[in-house]
Amino acid sequence: MHITADRFEKLTFDISKEVLLELPPDLRADAEEVILDVADAASPEQLGRASGPGVTLLGLYQGVPLIFRRADSVLLQPDRITLFRSPIASMCRTEVELRAQIRRTLIHELGHYFGFSEDELARRGWG
């Protein structure tokens, strides 16, 4: 599906507001601190973080998951989630499908922020 960068960004931020409102207040407060970004596609450096050859990177969490932080972890870089327009859009035929895939990808990356592994996310249906 073709979608402009501006439209994809608007959808992503609208969906992120919906997802955040569905979280319990304590988790929402933490998740609101994560920077959300969109890009056309992953950079070579970001692709290097993907897990395995032939993996299509739809989104990427960069940061230190909450469960691994210590009280003295104050000088960390800000947490960031990036969603990638081209690979997500290429999986979808309609805007309904696109919205669902953006939502799935965002929830998946938030799961990494909260400390879930790929296996745990898959078990919860967020893989």
Backbone as a ProteinNet text record, in pm:
[ID]
protein_1_A
[PRIMARY]
MHITADRFEKLTFDISKEVLLELPPDLRADAEEVILDVADAASPEQLGRASGPGVTLLGLYQGVPLIFRRADSVLLQPDRITLFRSPIASMCRTEVELRAQIRRTLIHELGHYFGFSEDELARRGWG
[TERTIARY]
84.5	0	88.8	49.2	123.4	62.4	148.8	105.9	217.6	181.1	283	345.1	462.7	532	449.4	389.7	309.2	187.9	118.1	-0.3	38.8	147.9	195.2	230	297.3	334.5	209.7	111.5	-11.3	-81.2	-95.2	-156.6	-80.2	51.3	134.5	113.3	113.9	97.7	-44.6	-143.8	-282	-298	-243.9	-253.2	-175.9	-61.9	16.8	-61.5	-137.3	-220.3	-324.4	-386.3	-486.4	-423.4	-307.3	-239.3	-201.5	-147.9	-109.1	-228.8	-342.8	-462.4	-513.7	-479	-521.2	-432.9	-316.6	-224.2	-269.8	-238.3	-263	-183.5	-233.2	-169.5	-19.2	25.9	168.5	253.1	204.7	278.5	269.1	154.3	136.9	238	255.9	349.6	490	531.7	663.4	669.3	567.8	567.9	561.9	501.5	493.8	630.2	729.4	865.1	943.9	894.8	964	941.5	1048	1038.7	988.9	887	834.7	878.6	933.3	983.7	937	932.3	903.6	1013.9	1042.2	1142	1091.4	1144.7	1103.2	1146.3	1270	1324.7	1437.5	1476.7	1584.7	1718.7	1804.1	1940.4	2021.4	2137.2	2222.1	2255.1	2279.7	2309.3	2188.6	2070.4	1950.4	1923.9	1947.8	1930	2023.1	2141.2	2236.4	2185.1	2088.3	2029.4	1921.1	1876.6	1770.5	1820	1727.5	1765	1762.9	1864.3	1879.5	1872.2	1926	1925.5	1784.1	1755.9	1626.4	1513	1545.7	1443.4	1401.3	1270.8	1218.7	1195	1260.4	1250.5	1135.8	1030.1	913	925.7	991.8	1010.2	1132.4	1177.2	1297.2	1287.9	1310.6	1324.1	1472.4	1511.8	1650.7	1650	1718.2	1724.4	1756.5	1737	1757.8	1620.4	1577.1	1445.4	1430.3	1308.8	1283	1331.6	1317.4	1354.9	1505.6	1584.8	1730.3	1789.5	1706.5	1756.5	1781.8	1879.1	1911.5	1885.6	1889.6	1865.4	1964.4	2086	2188.2	2190.4	2084.2	2077	2021.9	2071.3	2014.4	2075.3	2190	2256.3	2236.3	2127.1	2098.6	2047	2072.1	2012.4	1861.2	1784.8	1639.4	1599.6	1495.8	1442.2	1373	1383.4	1326.8	1266.9	1148.8	1086.8	1072.7	1121.1	1108.6	1026	924.6	847.1	886.8	897.1	947.5	833.7	807.8	693.9	694.9	802	803.3	775.3	845.6	816.2	677.1	630.2	495.9	392.2	404.7	307.7	307.8	424.3	431.9	357.2	329.2	257.2	105.7	60.5	-81.4	-144	-271.9	-345.5	-442.7	-485.9	-584.5	-537.8	-603.1	-567.9	-607.5	-711.9	-750.5	-637.3	-582.8	-469.8	-348.4	-325.4	-211.6	-222.7	-339.1	-359.7	-334.5	-384.7	-365	-217.1	-144	-1.2	79.3	46.9	114.5	92.9	-30.8	-64	14.2	15.2	88.7	236.9	293.4	436.5	468	385.4	407.4	397.6	297.1	282.5	402.2	448.2	565.5	687.1	711.7	828.8	812.8	691.4	668.7	695.5	663.5	693.8	842.3	924.8	1070.4	1109.8	1049.5	1077	1046.3	935.6	899.8	981.1	1060.2	1152.2	1114.9	1013	973.9	1069.8	1102.9	1185.7	1098	1161.9	1087.5	996.8	1047.2	967	845	864.2	752.3	648.6	695.9	603.2	522.2	587.4	517.5	413.1	448.9	352.8	231	250.6	139.4	62.9	107.3	38.3	83.5	197	249.4	374.9	399.4	521.9	527.8
-117.3	0	123.3	223.3	349.4	442.9	502.9	602.7	705.3	831.1	934.9	930.7	985.9	990.9	1070.5	1179.5	1261.8	1185.6	1115.5	1039.8	925.7	856.7	747.7	801.4	914.3	973	1008.8	1069.9	1106.8	982.5	879.6	755.2	697	694.5	638	710.9	843.8	919.3	909.9	904.5	885.5	748.8	646.8	511.3	502	569.5	564.3	625.4	730.9	790.9	690.9	618.4	517.6	406.9	358.3	250.1	295.1	415.3	464.9	474.3	518.9	530.8	395.9	288.4	154.4	94.4	154.2	102.2	142.6	59.9	102.2	229.8	315.7	445.5	440	340.7	335.3	302.3	210.2	177.5	291.8	357.3	469.8	580.4	610.4	716.3	684.1	558	517.4	525.7	471.4	465.2	603.7	698.9	835	901.4	846	901.1	854.6	753.1	698.9	790.5	821.6	903.2	813.1	857	783	854.7	778.2	834.3	745.7	803.4	725.4	752.7	652.1	664.7	583.5	613.2	540.1	393.3	372.4	236.9	239.7	123.7	112.8	147.4	210.7	238	108.6	103.6	-16.1	-49.9	51.7	28.6	-34.2	17.5	-37.5	-180.1	-204.9	-340.4	-439.2	-391.2	-476.6	-524.6	-455.1	-495.3	-601.3	-621.4	-719.1	-858.6	-945.9	-1080.9	-1181.9	-1181.9	-1286.9	-1239	-1319.8	-1283.9	-1290	-1198.3	-1196.8	-1141.4	-1087.6	-1031.3	-895.6	-873.9	-743.8	-665.1	-552.2	-470	-371.4	-392	-304.5	-191.5	-221.5	-123.4	-159.8	-65	-88.6	-10.2	-80.4	-14.7	1.5	122	149.5	210.4	145.2	192.9	78.1	103.8	3.1	-32.2	-157.1	-196	-165.9	-134.1	-94.9	-197.9	-326.2	-428.6	-437.7	-376.3	-382	-253.1	-160.4	-33.2	-45.2	35.9	43.8	186.8	207	339.2	442	398.6	493.2	504.2	462.1	466	599.5	708.8	838.9	901	856.2	917.9	839.9	768.1	689.9	779.8	737.6	805.2	785.7	877.1	858.2	731.3	666.1	549.5	597.2	515.3	553.9	432.3	451.8	351.4	415.1	345.8	392.3	290.2	338.2	253.9	289.4	186.6	203.5	191.9	302.5	315.7	215.4	209	125.7	-21.9	-85.6	-227.6	-252.2	-162.3	-180	-163.3	-57.2	-31.4	-142	-200.4	-305.2	-432	-447.7	-565.3	-549	-427.5	-395.9	-357	-391.9	-354	-240.2	-224.5	-121.9	-42.2	70.6	149.4	77.4	-2.8	-81	-177.1	-246.9	-336.6	-258.1	-142.7	-59.6	-15.6	31.3	73.6	-43	-161	-278.2	-314.4	-305.1	-339.8	-236.2	-109.5	-5.5	-34.2	-63.8	-92.6	-213.3	-322.8	-443.6	-414.3	-339.8	-309.2	-220.7	-122.1	-33	-110.5	-195.2	-274.3	-368.2	-426.7	-514	-437.4	-319	-241.8	-190.8	-154	-116.8	-236.2	-355.2	-475.6	-488.5	-457.7	-459.8	-355.3	-238.4	-133.4	-183.4	-257.7	-309.9	-432.6	-486.7	-594.8	-731.3	-740.9	-870.8	-912.4	-1040.9	-1097.9	-1125.3	-1159.4	-1196.2	-1315.9	-1415.2	-1534.5	-1499.1	-1416.3	-1376.5	-1297	-1206.3	-1128	-1220.9	-1320.4	-1416.6	-1494.9	-1537.8	-1611.3	-1526.1	-1396.2	-1305.8	-1259.6	-1304	-1265.8	-1132.7	-1082.5	-954.2	-972.6	-1095.5	-1127.5	-1072.2
0	0	0	-75.3	-74.9	28.5	109.6	206.9	219.8	225.9	238.2	377.5	387.6	516.6	617.8	573.8	665.6	718	629.4	670.5	763.7	734.2	819.5	958.2	961.9	1090.5	1171.5	1106.9	1177.1	1231.9	1149.5	1196.2	1315	1304.3	1410.5	1541.9	1538.5	1662.1	1715.8	1629	1674.2	1741.7	1680	1735.6	1866.7	1874.9	1999	2114.8	2089	2194.9	2242.7	2148.9	2184.7	2269	2226	2297.7	2438.5	2450.8	2583.2	2676.9	2625.4	2709.2	2757.8	2689	2728.3	2837	2861	2962.4	3102.1	3202.6	3340.7	3369.5	3458.9	3483.1	3512.7	3592.1	3625.1	3502.2	3418.5	3296	3195.6	3189.5	3097.4	3129	3256.6	3295.5	3246.7	3259.2	3210	3057.7	2990.6	2844.3	2780.9	2848.1	2793.5	2783.5	2851.4	2847.9	2725.1	2655.8	2539.6	2419.6	2348.9	2227.3	2114.6	2044.1	1930.1	1804	1711.4	1586.9	1472.2	1353.4	1232.9	1132.2	1051.1	945	826.9	710.2	591.6	599.6	639.4	651.7	753.2	799.3	896.8	832	909.3	864.7	871.7	806.7	818.7	964.5	1045.1	1187.2	1258.1	1229	1290.7	1242.9	1114.9	1062.6	1131.4	1169.5	1238.7	1373.3	1429.4	1557.5	1539.9	1416.5	1390	1421.5	1452.3	1496.8	1383.2	1301.6	1203.2	1059.4	968.4	826.7	769.7	679.4	613.5	698.9	815.1	903.1	848.3	841.3	802.7	929.7	940.8	1061	1045.7	1123.1	1119.9	1221.3	1331.4	1437.2	1517.6	1598.2	1678.2	1808.7	1919.7	2049.5	2077.3	2114.4	2151.6	2291.2	2381.2	2518.2	2611.8	2739.5	2842.9	2898.3	2880.3	2930.5	3079.7	3119.5	3258.4	3359.4	3328	3426.2	3448.3	3361.3	3375	3432.4	3470.5	3523.7	3673.1	3716.5	3858.4	3905	4032	4088.9	4037.4	4002.3	3955.2	3802.7	3735.9	3589.3	3539.5	3592.6	3558.4	3433.6	3388.3	3274.3	3144.4	3135.9	3016.6	2904.4	2781.9	2667.2	2674.4	2616.8	2618.6	2542.2	2591.2	2521.1	2394.8	2288.5	2159.3	2090.9	2034.1	1947.9	1810.9	1709.9	1571.7	1494.9	1423.8	1333.2	1191.2	1106.1	969.9	868.3	800.4	709.7	594.9	519.4	397.8	424.9	519.2	540.7	598.5	684.3	739.5	629.3	549.8	442.8	338.2	312.5	209.8	250.2	378.1	427.1	419	390	402.7	269.4	255.6	134.5	159.6	284.1	317.1	438.2	461.2	578.7	707.4	703.5	821.2	858.5	758.9	783.1	832.4	772.1	810.7	956.4	995.6	1134.4	1231	1195	1280.5	1291.5	1180	1182.1	1259.1	1245.3	1324.7	1473	1508.9	1648.5	1699.9	1624	1663.4	1681.5	1586.6	1592.4	1712.5	1736.8	1850.9	1982.7	1997.1	2119.1	2136.3	2026.5	2030.9	2084.8	2031.6	2074.2	2217.3	2257.2	2397.3	2488.6	2440.5	2517.3	2544.7	2444.4	2467	2570.7	2564.8	2663.7	2805.4	2819	2950.5	2989.1	2895.5	2927.7	2873.8	2789.7	2734	2622.7	2620.5	2513.9	2392.2	2280.6	2159.4	2186.6	2260.4	2289.5	2373.9	2475.5	2562.1	2483.2	2397.3	2314.1	2222.6	2165.4	2079.3	2158.8	2280.3	2364.1	2397.5	2409.8	2442.9	2319.6	2201.4	2079	2021.7	2070.4	2023.8	1939.3	1894.7	1821.7	1684.1
[MASK]
+++++++++++++++++++++++++++++++++++++++++++++++++++++++++++++++++++++++++++++++++++++++++++++++++++++++++++++++++++++++++++++++

